[in-house]
Amino acid sequence: MTPAMGTFASILGTLAAGAATALQVAVGAFVIASLLGLGLAVLRVFSRNRLVQLGLAAYIEWMRNVPALAHLFLLYFGVATVGVRLSPLLAAVVGLGLVGAAVLCDVFAAGLKSLHVGQREAALAVGLTPGQTLRYVLVPQMFRATFPSLANYTTALIKDTSIASAIAAPEIMFYARNLVTSTFETTLIYLAAMLLYAAMVLPVAWGFKRVERTMEKAR
């Protein structure tokens, strides 16, 4: 092994710890985003309360039009001024999850609205409760309709974990910047970081496409 290859392998090994953290942030944020986004979408589609609709619209517009990094700064640095201290990892998970909830709210709401109103009426007519109608009739079909958008969001989320390094969350770019300042192997370090992100994103994208093709065959 040449010295350059040995150095590159050492860099990859160091950044691998950051990759594990990036995946933790992505998984945690995805759980928050999907669960909260679904709840908000249900309210947006079925609630007739004007205040609820105004609150949802304000939340979605704010979250989608303010940079995610600003939200992370607020959660990590801002709330500390009132005595609430979040770890960098938790602040990243919560911040990206709340931003993602606004994105998925729009996605899921569009999916629910695309379903024919007769399906809901038929389910209620045969005795299902509104909750059962959502769980067994509407939500499964909504997920089928929104699956490509959900896949795009997931792959983008994995890449967006890189901004967590700005609040000292020990993910890939955090380790990469530290290595650059100590070794000055800028090209090798950032190339290794790119390869690690690709190694995380590409299998996820491939998996989503595989599931999507399976669902299309099952129709």
Coordinates of N, CA and C in Angstrom, one line a residue:
M1 N 0.8 -1.2 0.0 CA 0.0 0.0 0.0 C 0.9 1.3 0.0
T2 N 0.6 2.2 -0.9 CA 1.4 3.4 -1.0 C 1.1 4.3 0.2
P3 N 2.0 5.2 0.5 CA 1.7 6.1 1.6 C 0.4 6.9 1.4
A4 N 0.1 7.3 0.2 CA -1.1 8.1 0.0 C -2.4 7.2 0.3
M5 N -2.3 5.9 -0.2 CA -3.4 5.0 0.1 C -3.6 4.8 1.6
G6 N -2.4 4.6 2.3 CA -2.5 4.4 3.7 C -3.1 5.6 4.4
T7 N -2.7 6.8 4.0 CA -3.3 8.0 4.6 C -4.8 8.1 4.3
F8 N -5.2 7.8 3.1 CA -6.6 7.8 2.7 C -7.4 6.8 3.5
A9 N -6.9 5.6 3.7 CA -7.5 4.6 4.5 C -7.7 5.1 6.0
S10 N -6.6 5.7 6.5 CA -6.7 6.2 7.9 C -7.7 7.3 8.0
I11 N -7.8 8.2 7.0 CA -8.9 9.2 7.0 C -10.3 8.6 7.0
L12 N -10.5 7.6 6.1 CA -11.8 7.0 6.1 C -12.1 6.4 7.4
G13 N -11.2 5.8 8.1 CA -11.4 5.2 9.4 C -11.8 6.2 10.4
T14 N -11.2 7.4 10.4 CA -11.5 8.4 11.3 C -12.9 9.0 11.0
L15 N -13.2 9.2 9.7 CA -14.5 9.8 9.4 C -15.7 8.8 9.6
A16 N -15.4 7.5 9.6 CA -16.4 6.5 9.8 C -17.2 6.7 11.1
A17 N -16.6 7.1 12.1 CA -17.3 7.4 13.4 C -18.3 8.5 13.2
G18 N -18.0 9.5 12.3 CA -18.9 10.6 12.0 C -20.1 10.0 11.2
A19 N -19.8 9.0 10.3 CA -20.9 8.5 9.5 C -21.9 7.8 10.4
A20 N -21.5 7.1 11.5 CA -22.4 6.5 12.4 C -23.3 7.5 13.1
T21 N -22.7 8.7 13.4 CA -23.5 9.7 14.1 C -24.5 10.3 13.0
A22 N -24.0 10.5 11.8 CA -24.9 11.1 10.8 C -26.1 10.2 10.6
L23 N -25.9 8.9 10.6 CA -27.1 8.0 10.4 C -28.0 8.1 11.6
Q24 N -27.5 8.2 12.8 CA -28.3 8.4 14.0 C -29.2 9.6 13.9
V25 N -28.5 10.7 13.5 CA -29.3 12.0 13.3 C -30.4 11.8 12.3
A26 N -30.0 11.2 11.1 CA -31.0 11.0 10.1 C -32.2 10.1 10.5
V27 N -31.9 9.0 11.2 CA -33.0 8.2 11.7 C -33.9 8.9 12.7
G28 N -33.3 9.5 13.6 CA -34.1 10.2 14.6 C -34.9 11.3 14.0
A29 N -34.3 12.1 13.1 CA -35.1 13.2 12.5 C -36.2 12.7 11.6
F30 N -35.9 11.5 10.9 CA -36.9 10.9 10.1 C -38.1 10.5 10.9
V31 N -37.9 9.9 12.0 CA -39.0 9.4 12.9 C -39.9 10.6 13.3
I32 N -39.2 11.7 13.8 CA -39.9 12.9 14.2 C -40.7 13.5 13.0
A33 N -40.0 13.6 11.9 CA -40.6 14.3 10.7 C -41.8 13.5 10.2
S34 N -41.7 12.2 10.1 CA -42.8 11.4 9.5 C -44.0 11.3 10.5
L35 N -43.8 11.1 11.8 CA -44.9 11.0 12.7 C -45.6 12.4 12.8
L36 N -44.8 13.4 13.1 CA -45.4 14.8 13.2 C -46.0 15.2 11.9
G37 N -45.3 15.0 10.8 CA -45.8 15.4 9.5 C -47.1 14.7 9.2
L38 N -47.3 13.5 9.5 CA -48.5 12.8 9.3 C -49.6 13.4 10.1
G39 N -49.4 13.6 11.4 CA -50.4 14.2 12.3 C -50.8 15.6 11.8
L40 N -49.8 16.4 11.4 CA -50.2 17.7 10.8 C -50.9 17.7 9.5
A41 N -50.6 16.7 8.7 CA -51.3 16.5 7.4 C -52.8 16.2 7.6
V42 N -53.0 15.3 8.6 CA -54.4 14.9 8.9 C -55.2 16.1 9.4
L43 N -54.6 16.9 10.2 CA -55.3 18.2 10.7 C -55.5 19.1 9.5
R44 N -54.5 19.2 8.6 CA -54.6 20.2 7.5 C -55.7 19.8 6.5
V45 N -55.9 18.5 6.4 CA -56.9 18.0 5.4 C -58.3 17.9 6.0
F46 N -58.4 17.5 7.3 CA -59.7 17.2 7.8 C -60.2 18.2 8.8
S47 N -59.4 19.1 9.4 CA -59.8 20.0 10.4 C -60.5 21.2 9.7
R48 N -61.6 21.6 10.3 CA -62.4 22.8 9.7 C -62.2 24.0 10.7
N49 N -61.3 23.9 11.6 CA -61.1 25.0 12.5 C -60.1 26.0 11.9
R50 N -60.6 27.2 11.7 CA -59.8 28.2 11.0 C -58.5 28.5 11.7
L51 N -58.5 28.6 13.1 CA -57.3 28.9 13.8 C -56.3 27.8 13.6
V52 N -56.7 26.5 13.6 CA -55.8 25.4 13.4 C -55.2 25.5 12.0
Q53 N -56.0 25.9 11.0 CA -55.4 26.0 9.6 C -54.4 27.1 9.6
L54 N -54.7 28.2 10.2 CA -53.8 29.4 10.2 C -52.5 29.0 10.9
G55 N -52.6 28.3 12.0 CA -51.4 27.9 12.8 C -50.6 26.9 12.0
L56 N -51.2 26.0 11.3 CA -50.5 25.0 10.4 C -49.8 25.7 9.3
A57 N -50.5 26.7 8.7 CA -49.9 27.4 7.5 C -48.7 28.2 8.0
A58 N -48.8 28.8 9.2 CA -47.7 29.6 9.7 C -46.5 28.8 10.0
Y59 N -46.7 27.6 10.6 CA -45.7 26.7 11.0 C -44.9 26.2 9.7
I60 N -45.7 25.8 8.7 CA -45.1 25.2 7.5 C -44.3 26.3 6.8
E61 N -44.9 27.5 6.6 CA -44.2 28.5 5.9 C -42.9 28.9 6.7
W62 N -43.0 29.0 8.0 CA -41.8 29.4 8.8 C -40.7 28.3 8.6
M63 N -41.0 27.1 8.8 CA -40.0 26.0 8.8 C -39.4 25.8 7.4
R64 N -40.2 26.0 6.4 CA -39.7 25.8 5.0 C -38.9 26.9 4.5
N65 N -39.1 28.1 5.0 CA -38.5 29.3 4.4 C -37.4 29.9 5.2
V66 N -37.1 29.3 6.4 CA -36.0 29.7 7.2 C -35.0 28.6 7.1
P67 N -33.7 28.9 6.9 CA -32.7 27.8 6.7 C -32.7 26.9 7.9
A68 N -32.5 25.6 7.6 CA -32.5 24.6 8.7 C -31.4 24.9 9.7
L69 N -30.2 25.5 9.2 CA -29.1 25.8 10.1 C -29.5 26.8 11.2
A70 N -30.4 27.7 10.8 CA -30.9 28.7 11.8 C -31.7 28.1 12.9
H71 N -32.5 27.1 12.5 CA -33.3 26.4 13.5 C -32.3 25.6 14.5
L72 N -31.3 25.0 13.9 CA -30.3 24.3 14.8 C -29.6 25.2 15.7
F73 N -29.2 26.4 15.2 CA -28.6 27.4 16.1 C -29.5 27.8 17.2
L74 N -30.8 28.0 16.9 CA -31.7 28.4 17.9 C -31.9 27.3 19.0
L75 N -32.0 26.1 18.5 CA -32.2 25.0 19.5 C -30.9 24.8 20.4
Y76 N -29.8 24.9 19.8 CA -28.5 24.6 20.5 C -28.0 25.8 21.3
F77 N -28.0 27.0 20.7 CA -27.5 28.2 21.4 C -28.6 29.0 22.0
G78 N -29.7 29.2 21.3 CA -30.7 30.1 21.8 C -31.4 29.6 23.0
V79 N -31.9 28.4 23.1 CA -32.6 27.9 24.2 C -31.8 27.8 25.5
A80 N -30.4 27.7 25.3 CA -29.5 27.6 26.4 C -29.6 28.9 27.3
T81 N -30.0 30.0 26.6 CA -30.1 31.3 27.4 C -31.2 31.3 28.4
V82 N -32.2 30.4 28.2 CA -33.3 30.3 29.2 C -33.2 29.0 30.0
G83 N -32.0 28.5 30.1 CA -31.7 27.4 31.0 C -31.9 26.0 30.4
V84 N -32.3 25.9 29.1 CA -32.5 24.6 28.5 C -31.3 24.2 27.6
R85 N -30.6 23.2 28.0 CA -29.4 22.8 27.3 C -29.6 21.5 26.6
L86 N -29.5 21.5 25.3 CA -29.6 20.3 24.5 C -28.2 19.9 24.0
S87 N -28.0 18.6 23.9 CA -26.7 18.2 23.4 C -26.7 18.5 21.9
P88 N -25.5 18.6 21.2 CA -25.5 18.8 19.8 C -26.3 17.7 19.0
L89 N -26.2 16.5 19.4 CA -26.9 15.4 18.7 C -28.4 15.6 18.8
L90 N -28.9 15.9 20.0 CA -30.3 16.0 20.2 C -30.9 17.3 19.5
A91 N -30.1 18.4 19.5 CA -30.5 19.6 18.8 C -30.6 19.3 17.3
A92 N -29.7 18.6 16.8 CA -29.7 18.3 15.4 C -30.9 17.4 15.0
V93 N -31.2 16.4 15.8 CA -32.3 15.5 15.6 C -33.6 16.2 15.6
V94 N -33.8 17.0 16.7 CA -35.0 17.8 16.8 C -35.2 18.8 15.8
G95 N -34.1 19.6 15.5 CA -34.2 20.6 14.5 C -34.5 20.1 13.1
L96 N -33.8 19.1 12.7 CA -34.0 18.6 11.3 C -35.4 17.9 11.3
G97 N -35.8 17.3 12.4 CA -37.1 16.6 12.5 C -38.2 17.6 12.3
L98 N -38.1 18.8 13.0 CA -39.2 19.8 12.9 C -39.3 20.4 11.5
V99 N -38.1 20.6 10.9 CA -38.1 21.1 9.5 C -38.7 20.1 8.6
G100 N -38.3 18.8 8.8 CA -38.8 17.8 7.9 C -40.3 17.6 8.1
A101 N -40.9 17.8 9.3 CA -42.3 17.6 9.5 C -43.1 18.6 8.7
A102 N -42.6 19.8 8.5 CA -43.2 20.8 7.6 C -43.2 20.3 6.1
V103 N -42.1 19.8 5.7 CA -42.0 19.2 4.4 C -42.9 18.1 4.1
L104 N -42.9 17.1 5.1 CA -43.7 15.9 4.9 C -45.2 16.2 5.1
C105 N -45.5 17.3 5.9 CA -46.9 17.6 6.0 C -47.5 18.0 4.7
D106 N -46.8 18.8 3.9 CA -47.3 19.1 2.6 C -47.4 17.9 1.7
V107 N -46.4 17.0 1.8 CA -46.4 15.8 1.0 C -47.6 14.9 1.3
F108 N -47.7 14.6 2.6 CA -48.8 13.7 3.0 C -50.2 14.3 2.8
A109 N -50.3 15.6 3.0 CA -51.6 16.3 2.8 C -52.0 16.2 1.3
A110 N -51.0 16.3 0.4 CA -51.3 16.2 -1.0 C -51.7 14.8 -1.3
G111 N -51.1 13.8 -0.7 CA -51.4 12.4 -0.9 C -52.9 12.1 -0.4
L112 N -53.2 12.6 0.8 CA -54.6 12.4 1.3 C -55.6 13.1 0.4
K113 N -55.3 14.2 -0.1 CA -56.3 15.0 -0.9 C -56.4 14.3 -2.3
S114 N -55.4 13.5 -2.7 CA -55.5 12.8 -4.0 C -56.5 11.6 -4.0
L115 N -56.8 11.2 -2.8 CA -57.7 10.0 -2.7 C -59.1 10.4 -2.9
H116 N -59.9 9.6 -3.5 CA -61.3 9.9 -3.8 C -62.1 10.0 -2.5
V117 N -62.9 11.0 -2.4 CA -63.7 11.2 -1.1 C -64.6 10.0 -0.9
G118 N -65.0 9.3 -1.9 CA -65.9 8.2 -1.8 C -65.3 7.1 -0.9
Q119 N -64.0 6.9 -0.9 CA -63.4 5.9 -0.1 C -63.6 6.1 1.4
R120 N -63.5 7.4 1.8 CA -63.7 7.7 3.2 C -65.2 7.5 3.5
E121 N -66.1 8.0 2.7 CA -67.5 7.8 2.9 C -67.9 6.4 3.0
A122 N -67.3 5.6 2.1 CA -67.7 4.1 2.1 C -67.2 3.5 3.4
A123 N -66.0 3.8 3.8 CA -65.5 3.2 5.1 C -66.3 3.6 6.3
L124 N -66.7 4.8 6.3 CA -67.6 5.2 7.5 C -69.0 4.6 7.4
A125 N -69.4 4.4 6.1 CA -70.7 3.8 6.0 C -70.8 2.3 6.4
V126 N -69.7 1.6 6.3 CA -69.7 0.2 6.7 C -69.4 0.0 8.2
G127 N -69.2 1.2 8.9 CA -69.1 1.1 10.4 C -67.7 1.4 10.9
L128 N -66.8 1.7 10.1 CA -65.4 2.1 10.6 C -65.5 3.4 11.2
T129 N -64.7 3.6 12.3 CA -64.6 4.9 13.0 C -63.7 5.8 12.1
P130 N -63.7 7.1 12.3 CA -62.8 8.0 11.6 C -61.3 7.6 11.8
G131 N -60.9 7.2 13.0 CA -59.6 6.7 13.2 C -59.3 5.4 12.5
Q132 N -60.2 4.5 12.4 CA -60.0 3.2 11.7 C -59.9 3.5 10.2
T133 N -60.7 4.4 9.7 CA -60.7 4.8 8.3 C -59.4 5.3 7.9
L134 N -58.8 6.2 8.8 CA -57.5 6.7 8.5 C -56.4 5.6 8.5
R135 N -56.5 4.8 9.5 CA -55.4 3.8 9.7 C -55.5 2.7 8.6
Y136 N -56.7 2.2 8.3 CA -56.7 1.0 7.5 C -57.1 1.3 6.0
V137 N -57.6 2.5 5.7 CA -58.0 2.8 4.4 C -57.2 3.9 3.7
L138 N -57.2 5.1 4.4 CA -56.6 6.3 3.8 C -55.1 6.3 3.8
V139 N -54.5 6.1 5.0 CA -53.1 6.2 5.2 C -52.3 5.2 4.4
P140 N -52.6 3.9 4.3 CA -51.9 3.0 3.4 C -51.8 3.5 2.0
Q141 N -53.0 4.0 1.5 CA -53.0 4.4 0.1 C -52.2 5.7 -0.1
M142 N -52.3 6.5 1.0 CA -51.5 7.8 0.9 C -50.0 7.5 0.8
F143 N -49.6 6.5 1.6 CA -48.1 6.2 1.6 C -47.7 5.7 0.2
R144 N -48.6 4.9 -0.5 CA -48.3 4.5 -1.8 C -48.1 5.7 -2.8
A145 N -49.1 6.6 -2.6 CA -49.1 7.8 -3.5 C -47.9 8.7 -3.3
T146 N -47.4 8.7 -2.1 CA -46.3 9.7 -1.7 C -45.0 9.0 -1.6
F147 N -44.9 7.8 -1.9 CA -43.6 7.0 -1.7 C -42.4 7.6 -2.4
P148 N -42.6 8.0 -3.7 CA -41.4 8.7 -4.3 C -40.9 9.9 -3.7
S149 N -41.9 10.8 -3.2 CA -41.5 12.0 -2.5 C -40.9 11.7 -1.2
L150 N -41.4 10.7 -0.5 CA -40.8 10.3 0.8 C -39.3 9.8 0.6
A151 N -39.1 9.1 -0.5 CA -37.8 8.6 -0.8 C -36.8 9.8 -1.1
N152 N -37.3 10.8 -1.8 CA -36.5 11.9 -2.1 C -36.1 12.7 -0.8
Y153 N -37.1 12.8 0.1 CA -36.9 13.5 1.3 C -35.9 12.7 2.2
T154 N -35.9 11.4 2.2 CA -35.0 10.6 3.0 C -33.6 10.8 2.6
T155 N -33.4 10.7 1.3 CA -32.0 10.8 0.8 C -31.5 12.2 1.0
A156 N -32.3 13.2 0.8 CA -31.9 14.6 1.1 C -31.6 14.8 2.6
L157 N -32.4 14.2 3.5 CA -32.1 14.3 4.9 C -30.8 13.8 5.3
I158 N -30.4 12.6 4.7 CA -29.0 12.1 5.0 C -27.9 13.1 4.7
K159 N -28.1 13.7 3.5 CA -27.1 14.7 3.1 C -27.1 15.9 4.0
D160 N -28.3 16.3 4.4 CA -28.5 17.5 5.3 C -27.9 17.3 6.7
T161 N -27.6 16.1 7.1 CA -27.0 15.9 8.4 C -25.7 16.6 8.5
S162 N -25.1 17.0 7.3 CA -23.8 17.6 7.3 C -23.8 19.0 8.0
I163 N -25.0 19.6 8.1 CA -25.1 21.0 8.7 C -25.0 20.8 10.2
A164 N -25.2 19.6 10.7 CA -25.1 19.4 12.2 C -23.7 19.7 12.7
S165 N -22.7 19.6 11.8 CA -21.4 19.9 12.3 C -21.2 21.3 12.8
A166 N -22.1 22.2 12.3 CA -22.0 23.6 12.7 C -22.3 23.8 14.2
I167 N -23.0 22.9 14.8 CA -23.3 23.0 16.3 C -22.5 21.9 17.0
A168 N -21.4 21.5 16.4 CA -20.4 20.5 17.0 C -21.0 19.1 17.2
A169 N -22.0 18.7 16.4 CA -22.4 17.3 16.4 C -21.3 16.5 15.7
P170 N -20.8 15.5 16.3 CA -19.7 14.8 15.7 C -20.0 13.9 14.5
E171 N -20.4 14.5 13.5 CA -20.7 13.8 12.2 C -19.6 13.9 11.2
I172 N -19.8 13.5 10.0 CA -18.7 13.4 9.1 C -17.9 14.7 8.9
M173 N -18.7 15.8 8.6 CA -18.0 17.1 8.3 C -17.3 17.7 9.5
F174 N -17.8 17.3 10.7 CA -17.1 17.8 11.9 C -15.7 17.2 12.0
Y175 N -15.7 15.9 11.8 CA -14.3 15.2 11.8 C -13.5 15.7 10.7
A176 N -14.1 15.9 9.5 CA -13.3 16.3 8.3 C -12.7 17.7 8.5
R177 N -13.4 18.6 9.1 CA -12.8 19.9 9.3 C -11.7 19.9 10.4
N178 N -11.9 19.0 11.4 CA -10.8 18.9 12.4 C -9.6 18.3 11.8
L179 N -9.8 17.3 10.9 CA -8.6 16.7 10.2 C -7.9 17.6 9.3
V180 N -8.7 18.5 8.6 CA -8.0 19.4 7.7 C -7.1 20.4 8.5
T181 N -7.6 20.9 9.6 CA -6.8 21.8 10.4 C -5.6 21.2 11.0
S182 N -5.6 19.8 11.2 CA -4.4 19.2 11.8 C -3.5 18.5 10.8
T183 N -4.0 18.2 9.6 CA -3.2 17.5 8.6 C -3.0 18.2 7.3
F184 N -3.9 19.1 7.0 CA -3.9 19.9 5.8 C -4.0 19.0 4.5
E185 N -4.5 17.8 4.7 CA -4.8 16.9 3.6 C -6.2 17.1 3.1
T186 N -6.4 18.4 2.6 CA -7.7 18.8 2.2 C -8.4 17.9 1.2
T187 N -7.7 17.7 0.1 CA -8.3 16.9 -1.0 C -8.7 15.5 -0.6
L188 N -7.8 14.8 0.1 CA -8.1 13.4 0.5 C -9.2 13.4 1.5
I189 N -9.2 14.4 2.4 CA -10.2 14.3 3.5 C -11.6 14.6 3.0
Y190 N -11.8 15.6 2.1 CA -13.1 15.9 1.6 C -13.5 14.9 0.6
L191 N -12.6 14.3 -0.1 CA -12.9 13.2 -1.0 C -13.5 12.0 -0.2
A192 N -12.8 11.7 0.9 CA -13.3 10.6 1.7 C -14.7 10.9 2.3
A193 N -14.9 12.2 2.7 CA -16.2 12.5 3.2 C -17.3 12.3 2.1
M194 N -17.0 12.7 0.9 CA -17.9 12.6 -0.2 C -18.3 11.1 -0.4
L195 N -17.2 10.2 -0.4 CA -17.4 8.8 -0.6 C -18.3 8.2 0.5
L196 N -18.1 8.7 1.8 CA -18.9 8.2 2.9 C -20.4 8.6 2.7
Y197 N -20.6 9.8 2.3 CA -22.0 10.3 2.1 C -22.7 9.4 1.0
A198 N -21.9 9.2 -0.1 CA -22.4 8.4 -1.2 C -22.7 7.0 -0.7
A199 N -21.8 6.5 0.1 CA -22.0 5.1 0.6 C -23.3 5.0 1.5
M200 N -23.7 6.1 2.1 CA -24.9 6.0 2.9 C -26.2 6.3 2.0
V201 N -26.1 7.3 1.1 CA -27.2 7.7 0.4 C -27.6 6.7 -0.7
L202 N -26.6 6.2 -1.5 CA -26.9 5.4 -2.7 C -27.7 4.1 -2.3
P203 N -27.3 3.4 -1.3 CA -28.0 2.2 -0.9 C -29.5 2.5 -0.5
V204 N -29.7 3.6 0.2 CA -31.0 4.0 0.6 C -31.9 4.3 -0.6
A205 N -31.3 5.1 -1.5 CA -32.0 5.4 -2.8 C -32.3 4.1 -3.6
W206 N -31.4 3.2 -3.6 CA -31.6 2.0 -4.4 C -32.7 1.1 -3.7
G207 N -32.7 1.1 -2.3 CA -33.7 0.4 -1.6 C -35.1 0.9 -1.9
F208 N -35.2 2.2 -1.8 CA -36.5 2.8 -2.1 C -37.0 2.5 -3.5
K209 N -36.1 2.6 -4.5 CA -36.5 2.3 -5.9 C -36.9 0.8 -6.0
R210 N -36.3 -0.1 -5.3 CA -36.6 -1.5 -5.3 C -38.0 -1.7 -4.7
V211 N -38.3 -1.1 -3.6 CA -39.6 -1.2 -3.0 C -40.7 -0.6 -3.9
E212 N -40.4 0.6 -4.5 CA -41.3 1.2 -5.4 C -41.7 0.3 -6.6
R213 N -40.7 -0.3 -7.2 CA -40.9 -1.2 -8.3 C -41.8 -2.4 -7.8
T214 N -41.5 -2.9 -6.6 CA -42.3 -4.0 -6.1 C -43.8 -3.6 -5.9
M215 N -44.0 -2.4 -5.4 CA -45.4 -1.9 -5.2 C -46.1 -1.7 -6.5
E216 N -45.4 -1.3 -7.5 CA -46.0 -1.1 -8.8 C -46.4 -2.4 -9.4
K217 N -45.6 -3.5 -9.2 CA -45.9 -4.8 -9.7 C -47.1 -5.4 -9.0
A218 N -47.3 -5.0 -7.7 CA -48.4 -5.6 -6.9 C -49.7 -4.9 -7.2
R219 N -49.7 -3.8 -7.9 CA -51.0 -3.1 -8.2 C -51.8 -3.9 -9.2

